[in-house]
Amino acid sequence: MTLVYIVAGEASGDVLGARLIAALRRKRPDLDFAGIGGPRMAEQGVPSLFDYRELALMGLLEVLPKVFRLKRLLADAAADVTAKRPAVLVTIDSPGFTLRLASLVRSTGVPIVHYVAPQVWAWRPGRVVKLKEKVDRILCLLPFEPIFFEAAGIPVTFVGHPVLESGADAGDAERFRTAHGLRGEERPIIVMPGSRRMEASRLLPIFGAALRIASEKLPGLRPVVPVAPIVAETVRRVAADWPAAPILVEGNDAKHDAFAAVARSGGAGLIKSGTSSLEMAVAGIPHVVAYRVNPITAAIVRRLVKVPHASLVNLLAEREVVPERIQEACTPEALAEALLRPMLDPAVAEAQRAGFAEALAKLRAPEGLPSDAAAEAVLKAIEE
């Protein structure tokens, strides 16, 4: 059988990998799969070479203590790819691991497709030259990426953003309120601190303090935290003293029900920067984007970042649709103010939603669902 080897290093990549496998199977039932992933890829019948959660690290200081373990995992992955000799290797996001893996197996001649373009257009654009040496094709999620990579001589396919097929706008509000016994006066709000322990541990205390301030000005707020299993215990521990007990939800169906309940009740979102901002846009939930990293990491990042916005919604709209509170601006007072504004002023909420529509319109590929477009690109790599 023709083998497709897929490597995902975190929860979002696991979802992309699972959708890609399903789309490939629809088009080519004869394909076989192996790789590294999480529970969603396992549901598709693809066991992981090792626990992908070991790769869910971020920031320079967070990685250093585990550098030798990461090198061992990298060597194990390279040995497995080399032994199996797949028809194509698909590396998904997590460039710190996946692109190193690509370099190690490049000499085998296995075609390498990287799914989710590294944000070299945002950080150190000069790195694109090295990227050309590691991969045969990039599958881009954002419409402005192809021009950048094609200029460097890297074949690119814009497949559209997977958030468009996430179902973030298809939840059941009443089912959520009933399941969690929400009283009529309670207004749920979304809190998303990230899917990595380090970032969640850093953001959750700040988020909790912001919620305390917001709750004093607008009683009845009930935080809802969509969590990946890897951070669930961290959230429970840190959120124990929040002004209202948070509702923790796991899995996409429960998360999307929560989104629907928040949107219907006029709630808002307090989220870390990243794809979650696009999820909020699809669900129609006004939100504030926040982020804070280790001060040393922040100092380095400031010298490297080349884009004007942290939120993907803002980047796509080319203006600030949602407020951003990053690093020193990420304070409880600033977050509370930005969180409350769309809940207290309908015009602010409506302005955000208009900006969402503008941004999301740019994420659609010329035809088909993102997973189908990605599958077609992978099949093309196999055929070539």
XYZ file of C-alpha atoms in Angstrom:
384
model
C 0.000 0.000 0.000
C 1.046 3.618 -0.579
C 2.135 5.060 2.771
C 1.525 8.658 3.860
C 3.517 9.676 6.939
C 1.983 12.578 8.885
C 3.634 14.435 11.764
C 1.678 16.806 14.046
C 3.309 18.322 17.103
C 0.344 19.850 18.945
C -3.435 19.749 19.322
C -4.271 22.014 16.385
C -2.004 20.013 14.100
C -3.615 16.801 15.316
C -6.998 18.135 14.148
C -5.562 19.121 10.770
C -3.921 15.732 10.430
C -7.161 13.898 11.185
C -9.127 15.932 8.639
C -6.409 15.422 6.049
C -6.418 11.650 6.602
C -10.203 11.530 6.219
C -10.067 13.592 3.020
C -7.264 11.465 1.571
C -9.172 8.279 2.323
C -12.223 9.627 0.503
C -10.103 10.242 -2.567
C -7.737 7.260 -2.297
C -9.058 4.362 -0.145
C -5.890 2.402 -0.903
C -3.661 4.714 1.128
C -2.021 3.641 4.373
C -0.937 6.012 7.151
C 1.660 6.285 9.912
C 3.127 9.110 11.930
C 3.061 11.212 15.071
C -0.118 12.806 16.359
C -2.734 12.840 19.060
C -6.226 11.545 19.809
C -7.856 12.913 16.665
C -5.384 11.141 14.383
C -5.752 8.025 16.531
C -9.505 8.141 15.868
C -8.584 7.867 12.197
C -6.654 4.685 12.937
C -3.174 6.232 13.015
C -1.283 5.429 16.260
C 1.481 7.829 17.263
C 5.146 6.873 17.325
C 5.367 8.622 20.716
C 3.237 10.921 22.876
C 2.998 14.111 20.852
C 2.386 16.143 24.008
C 6.126 16.023 24.678
C 6.530 18.419 21.768
C 4.040 21.007 23.099
C 6.633 23.456 24.381
C 7.138 27.119 23.609
C 9.586 29.910 24.351
C 13.354 29.705 24.570
C 13.593 29.136 28.312
C 10.839 26.532 28.288
C 12.592 24.400 25.667
C 16.102 24.441 27.115
C 15.510 22.047 30.062
C 14.164 19.396 27.682
C 16.514 19.868 24.771
C 18.171 16.450 25.077
C 14.823 14.649 25.247
C 13.617 16.570 22.195
C 16.763 15.570 20.307
C 16.075 11.923 21.151
C 12.493 12.196 19.916
C 13.705 13.868 16.751
C 16.179 11.060 16.116
C 13.488 8.438 16.721
C 11.130 10.145 14.271
C 13.819 10.434 11.604
C 14.729 6.764 11.996
C 11.075 5.732 11.647
C 10.537 7.793 8.496
C 13.772 6.467 7.002
C 12.819 2.861 7.772
C 9.267 3.163 6.404
C 10.163 5.175 3.274
C 6.682 6.693 2.775
C 5.442 7.986 -0.550
C 5.197 11.430 1.076
C 5.969 13.013 4.438
C 3.458 15.639 5.585
C 4.732 17.818 8.417
C 2.064 19.940 10.114
C 2.932 23.245 11.781
C 5.258 22.999 14.876
C 8.239 24.122 12.747
C 10.714 23.839 15.611
C 10.310 20.061 15.428
C 8.839 19.272 12.026
C 11.287 21.269 9.924
C 14.232 19.798 11.792
C 12.781 16.394 11.014
C 12.463 17.412 7.364
C 16.161 18.306 7.300
C 17.169 14.973 8.791
C 15.238 12.880 6.261
C 15.837 15.080 3.221
C 18.554 12.782 1.903
C 16.105 9.853 1.662
C 14.406 11.489 -1.304
C 10.954 11.269 0.312
C 8.780 14.184 -0.933
C 8.073 16.591 1.927
C 4.919 18.713 2.122
C 4.697 21.204 4.980
C 1.133 22.040 6.024
C 0.729 25.499 7.651
C 3.363 27.899 6.428
C 5.942 28.964 9.019
C 5.418 32.607 9.835
C 8.768 33.676 8.433
C 6.905 36.607 6.856
C 6.329 37.814 10.421
C 9.669 36.846 11.939
C 13.049 37.061 10.235
C 12.025 36.837 6.569
C 15.569 35.805 5.640
C 14.908 32.296 6.973
C 12.809 31.505 3.896
C 16.016 30.641 2.016
C 16.723 27.758 4.393
C 13.111 26.610 4.169
C 13.521 26.033 0.436
C 16.189 23.424 1.222
C 13.894 21.458 3.555
C 10.518 21.041 1.837
C 9.104 20.425 -1.628
C 5.803 22.236 -1.175
C 4.045 24.407 1.401
C 0.305 24.357 2.030
C -0.648 27.891 3.067
C -3.660 28.842 5.175
C -3.498 32.603 4.676
C -4.070 34.396 1.356
C -1.069 36.701 1.552
C 1.450 33.872 2.084
C 1.815 32.368 -1.440
C 3.380 35.482 -2.972
C 6.011 35.571 -0.232
C 7.073 31.925 -0.601
C 6.795 31.799 -4.393
C 9.194 34.734 -4.588
C 11.708 32.515 -2.795
C 11.164 29.704 -5.310
C 9.118 27.408 -3.053
C 6.057 25.727 -4.607
C 2.948 26.805 -2.696
C -0.713 25.872 -2.586
C -3.243 28.117 -0.827
C -5.730 25.635 0.634
C -7.859 27.995 2.725
C -8.033 28.117 6.489
C -9.369 25.056 8.356
C -11.268 27.270 10.774
C -13.863 27.602 8.005
C -14.780 23.924 8.393
C -14.354 23.774 12.150
C -18.052 24.079 12.986
C -17.310 26.950 15.371
C -20.561 28.601 14.288
C -22.726 25.468 14.501
C -23.098 24.889 18.240
C -26.297 24.518 20.274
C -26.718 27.294 22.851
C -29.666 25.765 24.685
C -27.954 22.402 24.948
C -24.986 24.104 26.599
C -27.070 26.098 29.089
C -29.089 23.025 30.007
C -26.056 20.766 30.338
C -24.340 23.162 32.730
C -27.371 24.464 34.594
C -26.829 28.106 33.715
C -29.345 30.417 35.346
C -31.095 33.066 33.300
C -29.049 35.929 34.754
C -25.708 34.236 34.113
C -23.839 35.455 31.044
C -21.173 33.017 29.806
C -17.914 34.368 28.438
C -15.163 32.442 26.678
C -11.694 32.241 28.229
C -8.970 30.594 26.131
C -5.485 30.599 27.710
C -3.848 28.308 25.140
C -3.218 24.602 24.698
C 0.273 24.497 26.211
C 0.948 24.231 29.933
C 3.559 26.986 29.966
C 1.441 29.618 28.232
C -1.692 28.654 30.172
C 0.177 28.877 33.492
C 1.428 32.339 32.585
C -1.875 33.737 31.318
C -4.427 32.196 33.681
C -3.551 34.287 36.786
C -3.770 37.482 34.705
C -7.058 36.335 33.185
C -8.419 35.521 36.643
C -7.562 38.979 37.946
C -9.192 40.545 34.874
C -12.347 38.499 35.444
C -12.481 39.677 39.052
C -12.438 43.316 37.914
C -14.965 42.691 35.139
C -17.338 40.816 37.456
C -17.436 43.749 39.861
C -18.622 46.011 37.035
C -20.910 43.486 35.327
C -22.250 40.823 37.702
C -23.299 37.418 36.430
C -20.297 36.658 34.243
C -19.535 32.932 34.062
C -16.209 31.945 32.491
C -16.200 28.989 30.115
C -12.792 27.504 29.358
C -12.362 25.139 26.405
C -9.410 22.970 27.415
C -7.115 20.421 25.859
C -6.517 17.457 28.205
C -2.888 18.490 28.586
C -3.838 21.751 30.374
C -7.098 20.765 32.112
C -5.498 20.185 35.513
C -3.536 23.445 35.280
C -6.760 25.350 34.602
C -8.577 23.689 37.517
C -5.746 24.500 39.908
C -5.174 28.120 38.894
C -8.873 28.966 38.473
C -9.857 27.721 41.924
C -10.063 31.307 43.259
C -11.796 32.933 40.298
C -14.887 35.002 41.176
C -17.149 32.409 39.513
C -16.353 28.746 39.088
C -15.278 28.196 35.469
C -17.030 25.683 33.269
C -14.400 23.494 31.631
C -15.351 21.917 28.314
C -13.407 19.350 26.312
C -13.911 18.383 22.706
C -15.067 20.394 19.728
C -18.798 19.738 20.087
C -18.886 21.022 23.663
C -16.671 23.973 22.735
C -18.909 24.962 19.850
C -22.006 24.701 22.048
C -20.257 27.066 24.450
C -19.504 29.475 21.595
C -23.182 29.482 20.629
C -24.274 30.184 24.211
C -21.815 33.063 24.535
C -22.819 34.580 21.188
C -26.530 34.354 21.947
C -26.210 35.922 25.399
C -24.129 38.858 24.201
C -20.964 37.600 25.861
C -17.380 38.091 24.777
C -14.035 36.318 24.749
C -10.746 36.701 26.569
C -8.237 34.739 24.522
C -4.571 34.278 23.819
C -3.339 35.329 20.380
C -3.418 32.675 17.675
C -5.975 30.672 15.736
C -8.483 31.056 18.578
C -9.072 34.613 17.359
C -10.312 33.194 14.047
C -12.541 30.739 15.922
C -14.106 33.653 17.765
C -14.626 35.434 14.449
C -16.378 32.415 12.903
C -18.584 32.128 15.999
C -19.338 35.873 15.918
C -17.994 36.509 19.420
C -16.381 39.896 20.158
C -13.119 39.376 22.019
C -9.821 40.757 23.227
C -6.520 39.138 22.288
C -3.883 38.831 25.002
C -0.417 37.405 25.307
C 2.562 37.475 27.617
C 5.798 35.510 27.454
C 9.009 35.335 29.471
C 10.648 38.816 29.430
C 13.827 37.468 27.829
C 11.825 35.778 25.071
C 9.802 38.983 24.616
C 12.937 41.085 24.174
C 14.181 38.763 21.442
C 10.785 38.578 19.725
C 10.510 42.368 19.539
C 13.688 42.465 17.453
C 12.358 39.831 15.051
C 8.641 40.491 14.516
C 7.886 42.298 11.262
C 4.070 42.582 11.318
C 1.845 45.271 12.853
C -0.709 43.000 14.563
C -0.727 39.875 16.745
C -4.305 38.875 15.903
C -4.866 37.048 12.618
C -8.222 38.817 12.319
C -6.441 42.153 12.434
C -3.757 41.042 9.993
C -6.385 39.934 7.473
C -8.468 43.084 7.901
C -5.314 45.240 7.834
C -6.574 47.226 10.810
C -7.385 46.677 14.473
C -10.766 44.964 14.510
C -10.194 43.367 17.918
C -8.179 44.971 20.722
C -4.746 43.510 21.412
C -3.157 43.570 24.841
C 0.345 42.147 24.492
C 3.206 41.825 27.011
C 3.323 44.998 29.197
C -0.166 45.948 28.003
C -1.457 42.550 29.125
C -2.667 43.696 32.552
C -5.838 42.740 34.426
C -7.185 46.284 34.199
C -6.597 46.584 30.443
C -8.047 43.151 29.743
C -11.147 43.791 31.845
C -11.825 47.086 30.078
C -11.448 45.561 26.609
C -13.555 42.526 27.558
C -16.424 44.634 28.901
C -16.651 47.183 26.085
C -18.517 45.023 23.535
C -20.800 43.648 26.260
C -21.752 47.125 27.435
C -21.886 48.847 24.042
C -23.720 47.027 21.200
C -22.108 49.318 18.621
C -18.648 48.082 19.630
C -19.784 44.466 19.319
C -21.341 45.089 15.908
C -18.206 46.820 14.641
C -16.142 43.778 15.578
C -18.553 41.413 13.841
C -18.429 43.499 10.665
C -14.651 43.239 10.760
C -14.891 39.469 11.238
C -16.863 39.089 7.998
C -14.280 41.174 6.152
C -11.382 39.068 7.461
C -12.988 35.645 7.004
C -13.920 36.336 3.385
C -10.203 36.343 2.592
C -9.646 32.851 4.021
C -11.636 30.894 1.453
C -9.675 28.913 -1.116
C -10.780 29.166 -4.767
C -12.806 25.948 -4.449
C -13.642 23.167 -1.999
C -13.066 22.679 1.708
C -9.578 23.325 3.089
C -9.040 19.646 3.953
C -10.014 18.568 0.430
C -7.709 21.154 -1.123
C -4.877 19.969 1.142
C -5.550 16.339 0.201
C -5.368 17.176 -3.501
C -2.009 18.872 -2.991
C -0.644 15.846 -1.086
C -1.843 13.451 -3.790
C -0.151 15.631 -6.396
C 3.115 15.341 -4.454
C 2.767 11.544 -4.464
C 2.081 11.437 -8.195
C 4.988 13.706 -9.020
